[in-house]
Coordinates of C-alpha atoms in Angstrom, one line a residue:
M1 CA 0.0 0.0 0.0
N2 CA 1.5 3.3 -1.0
M3 CA 1.1 4.2 1.2
K4 CA -17.3 6.2 9.8
A5 CA -18.0 5.3 12.4
Y6 CA -20.0 2.2 13.4
P7 CA -22.7 2.0 16.0
T8 CA -21.7 1.3 19.5
L9 CA -22.8 -2.3 19.1
F10 CA -20.1 -2.9 16.4
I11 CA -17.5 -1.4 18.7
L12 CA -18.5 -3.7 21.5
L13 CA -18.5 -6.7 19.1
T14 CA -15.0 -5.7 18.0
I15 CA -13.6 -5.6 21.5
S16 CA -15.3 -8.9 22.3
L17 CA -13.9 -10.5 19.1
F18 CA -10.4 -9.3 19.9
A19 CA -10.6 -10.5 23.5
C20 CA -11.8 -14.0 22.6
A21 CA -9.8 -14.7 19.4
N22 CA -7.3 -17.5 19.1
N23 CA -6.5 -19.0 22.5
S24 CA -3.2 -20.5 21.4
K25 CA 0.3 -20.4 22.5
D26 CA 1.0 -17.6 20.0
N27 CA -1.4 -15.4 22.0
E28 CA 0.6 -15.9 25.2
N29 CA 2.9 -13.1 26.4
R30 CA 2.2 -10.8 23.5
K31 CA 4.0 -7.5 23.6
Q32 CA 1.9 -4.3 23.7
V33 CA 2.6 -0.8 22.5
R34 CA 0.6 2.2 23.5
L35 CA 0.3 5.1 20.9
E36 CA -0.6 8.4 22.6
T37 CA -2.1 10.5 19.8
S38 CA -3.6 13.9 19.6
K39 CA -7.0 12.1 19.2
G40 CA -6.6 9.7 22.1
D41 CA -4.7 6.6 23.1
I42 CA -4.5 3.3 21.1
L43 CA -3.2 0.1 22.7
I44 CA -1.8 -2.4 20.2
E45 CA -1.0 -6.0 20.8
L46 CA 1.7 -7.5 18.5
Y47 CA 1.4 -11.0 17.1
N48 CA 4.1 -13.6 18.0
E49 CA 3.3 -15.2 14.6
T50 CA 5.1 -12.3 12.9
P51 CA 8.3 -12.0 14.9
Q52 CA 10.3 -9.9 12.6
H53 CA 7.6 -7.2 12.4
R54 CA 6.9 -7.5 16.1
D55 CA 10.6 -7.1 17.0
N56 CA 11.1 -4.2 14.6
F57 CA 8.1 -2.3 15.9
I58 CA 9.3 -2.7 19.4
K59 CA 12.8 -1.6 18.5
L60 CA 11.6 1.5 16.7
T61 CA 9.2 2.3 19.7
E62 CA 12.1 2.0 22.2
K63 CA 14.1 4.4 20.0
H64 CA 11.2 6.9 20.1
F65 CA 11.2 6.7 16.3
F66 CA 7.4 7.2 16.1
D67 CA 7.3 10.1 18.6
G68 CA 6.1 13.3 16.8
T69 CA 5.2 11.6 13.5
L70 CA 1.8 12.1 11.9
F71 CA -0.9 9.9 10.6
H72 CA -0.1 11.2 7.1
R73 CA -2.6 9.2 5.1
V74 CA -6.2 8.8 6.1
I75 CA -9.0 7.3 4.1
N76 CA -12.5 7.1 5.7
N77 CA -14.0 3.6 6.0
F78 CA -10.6 2.2 5.0
M79 CA -7.5 2.8 7.2
V80 CA -5.2 5.4 8.8
Q81 CA -1.5 5.3 8.0
G82 CA 1.5 6.5 9.9
G83 CA 5.2 5.8 10.6
D84 CA 6.8 8.1 8.1
P85 CA 9.8 9.9 9.8
D86 CA 9.6 12.6 7.2
S87 CA 6.2 13.7 8.7
K88 CA 7.9 15.1 11.8
N89 CA 7.5 18.9 11.6
A90 CA 6.3 18.5 8.0
K91 CA 4.9 21.7 6.4
P92 CA 1.2 21.9 5.6
G93 CA 0.4 20.3 2.3
E94 CA 3.8 18.7 2.0
A95 CA 3.7 15.3 0.2
L96 CA 4.5 12.4 2.6
G97 CA 4.7 8.7 2.6
N98 CA 8.2 7.9 1.2
G99 CA 10.2 8.0 4.4
G100 CA 11.5 5.1 6.5
P101 CA 14.4 3.8 8.6
G102 CA 16.4 2.8 5.5
Y103 CA 15.5 -0.9 5.3
D104 CA 12.6 -3.2 4.5
I105 CA 11.3 -6.2 6.3
P106 CA 10.6 -9.6 4.6
A107 CA 6.9 -10.4 4.3
E108 CA 5.3 -12.4 7.0
I109 CA 1.9 -13.0 5.5
K110 CA 0.4 -15.7 7.6
E111 CA -2.8 -17.8 7.3
G112 CA -5.3 -16.7 9.9
L113 CA -4.0 -13.2 10.2
F114 CA -6.4 -11.0 8.1
H115 CA -7.6 -7.4 7.7
K116 CA -10.5 -7.3 10.2
K117 CA -11.3 -3.9 11.8
G118 CA -8.7 -2.9 14.3
V119 CA -5.6 -4.7 13.1
I120 CA -2.2 -3.1 12.4
A121 CA -0.5 -4.1 9.1
A122 CA 2.7 -3.0 7.3
A123 CA 2.6 -0.6 4.4
R124 CA 4.7 -1.4 1.4
L125 CA 5.5 -0.6 -2.2
G126 CA 3.3 -2.1 -4.9
D127 CA 3.8 -5.6 -6.5
N128 CA 5.1 -4.1 -9.7
I129 CA 8.4 -3.0 -8.0
N130 CA 8.1 -5.2 -4.9
P131 CA 7.0 -8.7 -6.0
E132 CA 8.3 -10.2 -2.8
R133 CA 5.9 -7.9 -0.9
K134 CA 8.5 -6.8 1.5
S135 CA 7.2 -4.4 4.2
S136 CA 8.2 -0.8 4.9
G137 CA 10.6 -0.7 7.7
S138 CA 8.4 1.7 9.7
Q139 CA 5.2 2.7 7.9
F140 CA 2.0 0.9 9.1
Y141 CA -1.7 1.3 8.9
L142 CA -4.6 0.7 11.3
V143 CA -7.7 -0.8 9.7
E144 CA -11.2 0.7 10.0
G145 CA -12.9 -0.7 6.9
N146 CA -16.5 -1.6 6.3
V147 CA -19.0 -4.3 7.1
F148 CA -19.7 -6.6 4.2
T149 CA -22.6 -8.9 3.3
T150 CA -22.1 -12.6 2.6
K151 CA -22.9 -11.9 -1.1
Q152 CA -20.3 -9.2 -1.3
L153 CA -17.7 -11.6 0.0
E154 CA -18.8 -14.3 -2.5
N155 CA -18.3 -11.8 -5.3
M156 CA -14.9 -10.9 -3.9
E157 CA -13.9 -14.6 -4.0
K158 CA -15.0 -14.9 -7.6
S159 CA -13.0 -11.8 -8.5
K160 CA -9.9 -13.1 -6.8
N161 CA -10.2 -16.4 -8.6
T162 CA -10.7 -14.8 -12.0
P163 CA -7.0 -15.0 -13.0
M164 CA -6.9 -18.7 -12.0
R165 CA -10.1 -19.4 -14.0
K166 CA -8.7 -17.7 -17.1
K167 CA -5.5 -19.7 -16.9
L168 CA -7.4 -23.0 -16.5
I169 CA -9.6 -22.2 -19.5
E170 CA -6.5 -21.6 -21.7
T171 CA -5.0 -24.8 -20.4
M172 CA -8.1 -26.8 -21.1
K173 CA -8.4 -25.3 -24.6
K174 CA -4.8 -26.4 -25.4
E175 CA -5.2 -29.9 -23.9
H176 CA -8.5 -30.6 -25.7
E177 CA -7.9 -28.6 -28.9
A178 CA -8.3 -31.5 -31.3
K179 CA -11.6 -32.7 -29.8
L180 CA -13.0 -29.2 -29.6
D181 CA -12.1 -28.5 -33.2
S182 CA -13.8 -31.9 -34.2
L183 CA -17.0 -31.0 -32.3
I184 CA -17.1 -27.5 -33.7
A185 CA -16.8 -29.0 -37.3
L186 CA -19.5 -31.5 -36.5
Q187 CA -21.8 -28.7 -35.3
K188 CA -21.2 -26.8 -38.5
E189 CA -21.8 -29.9 -40.7
T190 CA -24.8 -31.5 -38.9
G191 CA -26.2 -28.8 -36.6
D192 CA -25.4 -31.0 -33.6
T193 CA -24.9 -28.5 -30.8
L194 CA -25.5 -31.0 -28.0
S195 CA -22.2 -32.8 -28.2
L196 CA -20.1 -29.6 -28.1
N197 CA -22.2 -28.1 -25.3
N198 CA -21.9 -31.3 -23.2
F199 CA -18.1 -31.4 -23.6
V200 CA -17.8 -27.8 -22.7
D201 CA -19.9 -28.4 -19.6
E202 CA -17.6 -31.2 -18.7
L203 CA -14.5 -29.0 -19.0
N204 CA -16.2 -26.2 -17.0
A205 CA -17.1 -28.7 -14.2
K206 CA -13.4 -29.7 -14.0
I207 CA -12.4 -26.0 -13.8
D208 CA -15.0 -25.4 -11.1
K209 CA -13.6 -28.3 -9.1
R210 CA -10.1 -27.1 -9.3
I211 CA -11.1 -23.6 -8.1
E212 CA -13.1 -25.1 -5.3
E213 CA -10.0 -27.2 -4.2
D214 CA -7.2 -24.7 -4.9
G215 CA -8.7 -21.2 -5.3
F216 CA -9.1 -18.4 -2.9
H217 CA -11.9 -18.8 -0.3
F218 CA -12.6 -16.8 2.9
T219 CA -12.5 -18.9 6.0
D220 CA -15.5 -19.0 8.4
E221 CA -13.5 -16.8 10.8
Q222 CA -13.0 -14.2 8.1
K223 CA -16.6 -14.3 7.0
N224 CA -17.8 -13.9 10.6
A225 CA -15.5 -10.9 11.2
Y226 CA -16.2 -9.2 7.9
T227 CA -20.0 -9.5 8.2
T228 CA -20.0 -8.3 11.9
V229 CA -17.2 -5.9 12.8
G230 CA -15.9 -5.3 9.3
G231 CA -12.5 -4.7 7.7
V232 CA -10.8 -4.6 4.3
P233 CA -10.9 -8.1 3.0
H234 CA -9.4 -7.2 -0.5
L235 CA -6.0 -6.7 1.2
D236 CA -5.8 -10.2 2.6
N237 CA -2.8 -12.3 1.7
A238 CA -1.1 -9.2 0.2
Y239 CA 0.1 -7.3 3.2
T240 CA 1.6 -8.4 6.5
V241 CA -0.9 -8.1 9.4
F242 CA 1.2 -8.1 12.6
G243 CA -1.1 -7.1 15.5
E244 CA -4.4 -5.8 16.6
I245 CA -5.9 -3.0 18.7
V246 CA -7.1 -4.1 22.2
E247 CA -8.1 -0.6 23.4
G248 CA -8.9 2.6 21.5
I249 CA -10.6 1.5 18.3
E250 CA -12.8 4.6 18.7
V251 CA -9.7 6.7 18.3
V252 CA -9.1 5.2 14.8
E253 CA -12.7 6.2 14.0
K254 CA -12.0 9.7 15.1
I255 CA -8.9 10.0 13.0
S256 CA -10.8 8.5 10.1
D257 CA -13.3 11.3 10.3
V258 CA -10.9 14.2 9.8
K259 CA -10.9 16.2 6.6
T260 CA -8.1 15.5 4.2
D261 CA -6.5 17.0 1.1
K262 CA -6.2 15.4 -2.4
R263 CA -3.3 13.3 -1.2
D264 CA -5.4 12.0 1.8
R265 CA -3.3 13.9 4.2
P266 CA -5.3 15.3 7.1
L267 CA -5.7 19.1 7.0
E268 CA -5.4 19.1 10.8
N269 CA -2.3 17.3 11.9
V270 CA -3.0 14.0 13.8
I271 CA 0.1 13.4 15.8
I272 CA 1.6 10.4 17.5
L273 CA 2.8 12.2 20.6
S274 CA 4.6 9.2 21.9
A275 CA 4.8 5.4 21.5
T276 CA 5.6 3.2 24.5
V277 CA 6.2 -0.5 25.0
V278 CA 3.9 -1.3 28.0
N279 CA 4.9 -4.9 28.7

């Protein structure tokens, strides 16, 4: 990523979901970081499943790297982004988003860690120049997102599986070219459309089976989160999610509501006053 508010019921559901999620060893002894911002405090719990991102965020926090930086990119119903050191004392209207500590972090995109409302994830350059999906060394975003219907998630799955379907169609055409040509010729000669249609249906059934087995599908956990508390599902499996908010989701909503310029930078500076490791 080059890097409004929901009813109180959704906020309560969010907190409940965060508190009850994944009672595994990876949830034990998680490190927490408190961001004191000009809009309120946000307490973030870092995942042990993404150790490089966890350790880097802690290291930068202990060095006071984030103190005085801005949430320089804010998109309502999507996310709020910070962590650019160039944003410290930046002039009004100045373009931001290219700064960092001088290094990237290898991607730690893990199954089960997804873009539900309230997670923290690493910003990065696009796939065209960053095919390994390495994360920015410091820039991150906090997810607000939207609530989705089951039908919307189904359509999203279809969209994500479109490239795979196109590739399978081309493969099937090549593998069965002779038979397809023969059936097309028979159709032209005799008017027999049934044989060709039946064979095409057989191929489509094989393609559907492959997509069902190997294609992209949201898990039940993702579906439950995205249809209740919300998030940004289209970013799943593309960016490293490395923690979640355990207190202060309403602060993200406040930040998300601020007015922004054409670059999505808030017209009123939203500042990370300090970042502190609390355990």
